mmCIF file of the C-alpha atoms, coordinates in Angstrom:
data_MODEL
# 
_entry.id   MODEL 
# 
loop_
_atom_site.group_PDB 
_atom_site.id 
_atom_site.type_symbol 
_atom_site.label_atom_id 
_atom_site.label_alt_id 
_atom_site.label_comp_id 
_atom_site.label_asym_id 
_atom_site.label_entity_id 
_atom_site.label_seq_id 
_atom_site.pdbx_PDB_ins_code 
_atom_site.Cartn_x 
_atom_site.Cartn_y 
_atom_site.Cartn_z 
_atom_site.occupancy 
_atom_site.B_iso_or_equiv 
_atom_site.pdbx_formal_charge 
_atom_site.auth_seq_id 
_atom_site.auth_comp_id 
_atom_site.auth_asym_id 
_atom_site.auth_atom_id 
_atom_site.pdbx_PDB_model_num 
ATOM 1   C CA . MET A 1 1   ? 0.000   0.000  0.000  1.00 0.00 ? 1   MET A CA 1 
ATOM 2   C CA . ALA A 1 2   ? 1.224   3.482  -0.810 1.00 0.00 ? 2   ALA A CA 1 
ATOM 3   C CA . HIS A 1 3   ? 1.727   5.730  2.177  1.00 0.00 ? 3   HIS A CA 1 
ATOM 4   C CA . PRO A 1 4   ? -1.090  8.166  2.908  1.00 0.00 ? 4   PRO A CA 1 
ATOM 5   C CA . SER A 1 5   ? -0.469  11.889 2.984  1.00 0.00 ? 5   SER A CA 1 
ATOM 6   C CA . THR A 1 6   ? -3.800  12.780 4.590  1.00 0.00 ? 6   THR A CA 1 
ATOM 7   C CA . VAL A 1 7   ? -5.878  11.122 7.309  1.00 0.00 ? 7   VAL A CA 1 
ATOM 8   C CA . LEU A 1 8   ? -9.526  11.851 8.019  1.00 0.00 ? 8   LEU A CA 1 
ATOM 9   C CA . LEU A 1 9   ? -11.324 10.744 11.186 1.00 0.00 ? 9   LEU A CA 1 
ATOM 10  C CA . VAL A 1 10  ? -15.122 11.048 11.277 1.00 0.00 ? 10  VAL A CA 1 
ATOM 11  C CA . ARG A 1 11  ? -16.713 10.120 14.632 1.00 0.00 ? 11  ARG A CA 1 
ATOM 12  C CA . PHE A 1 12  ? -20.443 10.142 15.348 1.00 0.00 ? 12  PHE A CA 1 
ATOM 13  C CA . LYS A 1 13  ? -23.376 8.721  17.248 1.00 0.00 ? 13  LYS A CA 1 
ATOM 14  C CA . SER A 1 14  ? -25.836 6.629  15.262 1.00 0.00 ? 14  SER A CA 1 
ATOM 15  C CA . SER A 1 15  ? -29.412 5.716  16.072 1.00 0.00 ? 15  SER A CA 1 
ATOM 16  C CA . LEU A 1 16  ? -28.654 2.334  14.464 1.00 0.00 ? 16  LEU A CA 1 
ATOM 17  C CA . SER A 1 17  ? -27.464 -0.681 16.418 1.00 0.00 ? 17  SER A CA 1 
ATOM 18  C CA . LEU A 1 18  ? -23.848 -1.703 15.861 1.00 0.00 ? 18  LEU A CA 1 
ATOM 19  C CA . GLU A 1 19  ? -25.139 -4.702 13.910 1.00 0.00 ? 19  GLU A CA 1 
ATOM 20  C CA . ASP A 1 20  ? -27.051 -2.374 11.562 1.00 0.00 ? 20  ASP A CA 1 
ATOM 21  C CA . VAL A 1 21  ? -24.092 0.019  11.240 1.00 0.00 ? 21  VAL A CA 1 
ATOM 22  C CA . LEU A 1 22  ? -21.923 -2.910 10.144 1.00 0.00 ? 22  LEU A CA 1 
ATOM 23  C CA . ARG A 1 23  ? -24.601 -4.103 7.725  1.00 0.00 ? 23  ARG A CA 1 
ATOM 24  C CA . VAL A 1 24  ? -24.755 -0.641 6.111  1.00 0.00 ? 24  VAL A CA 1 
ATOM 25  C CA . ALA A 1 25  ? -20.947 -0.488 5.954  1.00 0.00 ? 25  ALA A CA 1 
ATOM 26  C CA . ASN A 1 26  ? -20.771 -3.849 4.203  1.00 0.00 ? 26  ASN A CA 1 
ATOM 27  C CA . GLU A 1 27  ? -23.528 -2.881 1.750  1.00 0.00 ? 27  GLU A CA 1 
ATOM 28  C CA . ARG A 1 28  ? -21.578 0.244  0.752  1.00 0.00 ? 28  ARG A CA 1 
ATOM 29  C CA . ILE A 1 29  ? -18.030 -1.114 0.885  1.00 0.00 ? 29  ILE A CA 1 
ATOM 30  C CA . ASP A 1 30  ? -17.620 -1.519 -2.889 1.00 0.00 ? 30  ASP A CA 1 
ATOM 31  C CA . GLN A 1 31  ? -18.581 2.132  -3.403 1.00 0.00 ? 31  GLN A CA 1 
ATOM 32  C CA . PHE A 1 32  ? -15.800 3.163  -1.025 1.00 0.00 ? 32  PHE A CA 1 
ATOM 33  C CA . ARG A 1 33  ? -13.306 0.789  -2.660 1.00 0.00 ? 33  ARG A CA 1 
ATOM 34  C CA . ALA A 1 34  ? -13.954 2.597  -5.960 1.00 0.00 ? 34  ALA A CA 1 
ATOM 35  C CA . ILE A 1 35  ? -13.085 6.079  -4.646 1.00 0.00 ? 35  ILE A CA 1 
ATOM 36  C CA . PRO A 1 36  ? -9.959  7.429  -6.373 1.00 0.00 ? 36  PRO A CA 1 
ATOM 37  C CA . GLY A 1 37  ? -7.192  8.174  -3.892 1.00 0.00 ? 37  GLY A CA 1 
ATOM 38  C CA . LEU A 1 38  ? -8.750  6.391  -0.903 1.00 0.00 ? 38  LEU A CA 1 
ATOM 39  C CA . LEU A 1 39  ? -5.996  3.992  0.130  1.00 0.00 ? 39  LEU A CA 1 
ATOM 40  C CA . GLN A 1 40  ? -7.789  2.437  3.094  1.00 0.00 ? 40  GLN A CA 1 
ATOM 41  C CA . LYS A 1 41  ? -10.781 2.925  5.351  1.00 0.00 ? 41  LYS A CA 1 
ATOM 42  C CA . TYR A 1 42  ? -11.199 1.489  8.829  1.00 0.00 ? 42  TYR A CA 1 
ATOM 43  C CA . TYR A 1 43  ? -14.626 1.149  10.392 1.00 0.00 ? 43  TYR A CA 1 
ATOM 44  C CA . LEU A 1 44  ? -14.308 1.728  14.148 1.00 0.00 ? 44  LEU A CA 1 
ATOM 45  C CA . GLN A 1 45  ? -16.461 1.537  17.272 1.00 0.00 ? 45  GLN A CA 1 
ATOM 46  C CA . ASP A 1 46  ? -15.785 2.904  20.761 1.00 0.00 ? 46  ASP A CA 1 
ATOM 47  C CA . PRO A 1 47  ? -17.045 0.200  23.144 1.00 0.00 ? 47  PRO A CA 1 
ATOM 48  C CA . GLU A 1 48  ? -17.424 2.679  26.022 1.00 0.00 ? 48  GLU A CA 1 
ATOM 49  C CA . SER A 1 49  ? -19.433 5.431  24.321 1.00 0.00 ? 49  SER A CA 1 
ATOM 50  C CA . GLY A 1 50  ? -20.954 3.404  21.486 1.00 0.00 ? 50  GLY A CA 1 
ATOM 51  C CA . ASP A 1 51  ? -19.716 6.029  19.005 1.00 0.00 ? 51  ASP A CA 1 
ATOM 52  C CA . VAL A 1 52  ? -18.727 4.768  15.581 1.00 0.00 ? 52  VAL A CA 1 
ATOM 53  C CA . ALA A 1 53  ? -16.085 6.229  13.317 1.00 0.00 ? 53  ALA A CA 1 
ATOM 54  C CA . GLY A 1 54  ? -14.515 6.028  9.917  1.00 0.00 ? 54  GLY A CA 1 
ATOM 55  C CA . LEU A 1 55  ? -10.753 6.424  9.626  1.00 0.00 ? 55  LEU A CA 1 
ATOM 56  C CA . TYR A 1 56  ? -9.822  7.247  6.027  1.00 0.00 ? 56  TYR A CA 1 
ATOM 57  C CA . LEU A 1 57  ? -6.286  7.155  4.600  1.00 0.00 ? 57  LEU A CA 1 
ATOM 58  C CA . TRP A 1 58  ? -5.872  9.332  1.492  1.00 0.00 ? 58  TRP A CA 1 
ATOM 59  C CA . ASP A 1 59  ? -3.113  9.622  -1.086 1.00 0.00 ? 59  ASP A CA 1 
ATOM 60  C CA . SER A 1 60  ? -3.522  13.416 -1.228 1.00 0.00 ? 60  SER A CA 1 
ATOM 61  C CA . PRO A 1 61  ? -5.556  16.322 0.132  1.00 0.00 ? 61  PRO A CA 1 
ATOM 62  C CA . GLU A 1 62  ? -6.997  16.739 -3.382 1.00 0.00 ? 62  GLU A CA 1 
ATOM 63  C CA . SER A 1 63  ? -8.505  13.240 -3.325 1.00 0.00 ? 63  SER A CA 1 
ATOM 64  C CA . LEU A 1 64  ? -10.109 14.014 0.028  1.00 0.00 ? 64  LEU A CA 1 
ATOM 65  C CA . ARG A 1 65  ? -11.492 17.308 -1.334 1.00 0.00 ? 65  ARG A CA 1 
ATOM 66  C CA . GLU A 1 66  ? -13.021 15.521 -4.327 1.00 0.00 ? 66  GLU A CA 1 
ATOM 67  C CA . PHE A 1 67  ? -14.655 12.970 -2.031 1.00 0.00 ? 67  PHE A CA 1 
ATOM 68  C CA . GLY A 1 68  ? -16.001 15.838 0.082  1.00 0.00 ? 68  GLY A CA 1 
ATOM 69  C CA . THR A 1 69  ? -18.165 17.025 -2.818 1.00 0.00 ? 69  THR A CA 1 
ATOM 70  C CA . SER A 1 70  ? -19.385 13.571 -3.867 1.00 0.00 ? 70  SER A CA 1 
ATOM 71  C CA . ALA A 1 71  ? -22.869 12.099 -3.630 1.00 0.00 ? 71  ALA A CA 1 
ATOM 72  C CA . LEU A 1 72  ? -21.446 9.211  -1.605 1.00 0.00 ? 72  LEU A CA 1 
ATOM 73  C CA . ARG A 1 73  ? -20.093 11.628 1.000  1.00 0.00 ? 73  ARG A CA 1 
ATOM 74  C CA . ALA A 1 74  ? -23.439 13.453 1.107  1.00 0.00 ? 74  ALA A CA 1 
ATOM 75  C CA . SER A 1 75  ? -25.287 10.173 1.719  1.00 0.00 ? 75  SER A CA 1 
ATOM 76  C CA . ILE A 1 76  ? -23.363 9.213  4.879  1.00 0.00 ? 76  ILE A CA 1 
ATOM 77  C CA . PRO A 1 77  ? -25.533 11.022 7.491  1.00 0.00 ? 77  PRO A CA 1 
ATOM 78  C CA . ASP A 1 78  ? -28.750 9.398  6.266  1.00 0.00 ? 78  ASP A CA 1 
ATOM 79  C CA . ALA A 1 79  ? -27.206 5.976  5.642  1.00 0.00 ? 79  ALA A CA 1 
ATOM 80  C CA . TYR A 1 80  ? -25.866 5.757  9.200  1.00 0.00 ? 80  TYR A CA 1 
ATOM 81  C CA . GLU A 1 81  ? -28.689 7.735  10.836 1.00 0.00 ? 81  GLU A CA 1 
ATOM 82  C CA . ILE A 1 82  ? -26.211 10.116 12.430 1.00 0.00 ? 82  ILE A CA 1 
ATOM 83  C CA . GLU A 1 83  ? -27.421 11.883 15.564 1.00 0.00 ? 83  GLU A CA 1 
ATOM 84  C CA . GLY A 1 84  ? -26.152 15.417 16.078 1.00 0.00 ? 84  GLY A CA 1 
ATOM 85  C CA . THR A 1 85  ? -23.043 16.796 14.442 1.00 0.00 ? 85  THR A CA 1 
ATOM 86  C CA . PRO A 1 86  ? -20.210 14.401 13.628 1.00 0.00 ? 86  PRO A CA 1 
ATOM 87  C CA . ARG A 1 87  ? -16.718 15.187 14.853 1.00 0.00 ? 87  ARG A CA 1 
ATOM 88  C CA . ILE A 1 88  ? -14.465 15.567 11.811 1.00 0.00 ? 88  ILE A CA 1 
ATOM 89  C CA . GLU A 1 89  ? -10.683 15.775 12.120 1.00 0.00 ? 89  GLU A CA 1 
ATOM 90  C CA . GLN A 1 90  ? -8.204  16.009 9.264  1.00 0.00 ? 90  GLN A CA 1 
ATOM 91  C CA . TYR A 1 91  ? -4.475  15.389 9.638  1.00 0.00 ? 91  TYR A CA 1 
ATOM 92  C CA . GLN A 1 92  ? -1.430  15.621 7.418  1.00 0.00 ? 92  GLN A CA 1 
ATOM 93  C CA . VAL A 1 93  ? 0.927   12.631 7.736  1.00 0.00 ? 93  VAL A CA 1 
ATOM 94  C CA . GLU A 1 94  ? 4.407   13.818 8.744  1.00 0.00 ? 94  GLU A CA 1 
ATOM 95  C CA . VAL A 1 95  ? 6.299   10.644 9.736  1.00 0.00 ? 95  VAL A CA 1 
ATOM 96  C CA . VAL A 1 96  ? 5.718   7.005  8.782  1.00 0.00 ? 96  VAL A CA 1 
ATOM 97  C CA . LEU A 1 97  ? 6.817   4.247  11.174 1.00 0.00 ? 97  LEU A CA 1 
ATOM 98  C CA . ARG A 1 98  ? 7.455   1.650  8.474  1.00 0.00 ? 98  ARG A CA 1 
ATOM 99  C CA . PRO A 1 99  ? 8.364   3.489  5.277  1.00 0.00 ? 99  PRO A CA 1 
ATOM 100 C CA . GLU A 1 100 ? 9.151   0.371  3.205  1.00 0.00 ? 100 GLU A CA 1 
# 
């Protein structure tokens, strides 16, 4: 896998059960695999709070920007029945532990 230059973390509460969140994720996974520049996506859950999150690894800030204007991006709140405002954090990768 190429090394990411940009990381996006999106954390939110969902009115769906974890089982339903995972079902939705699996139904949509091929759409995410097809996104240009998305190197990897991790689907996460905080066992204490019940929050769920997506951790996205991007090849460039431009790829992330293009995703940000896509219909797939716009569909996320409804698909996961997000409650409230998601917490969105974007980072630039500065050092890689295993550069090989």
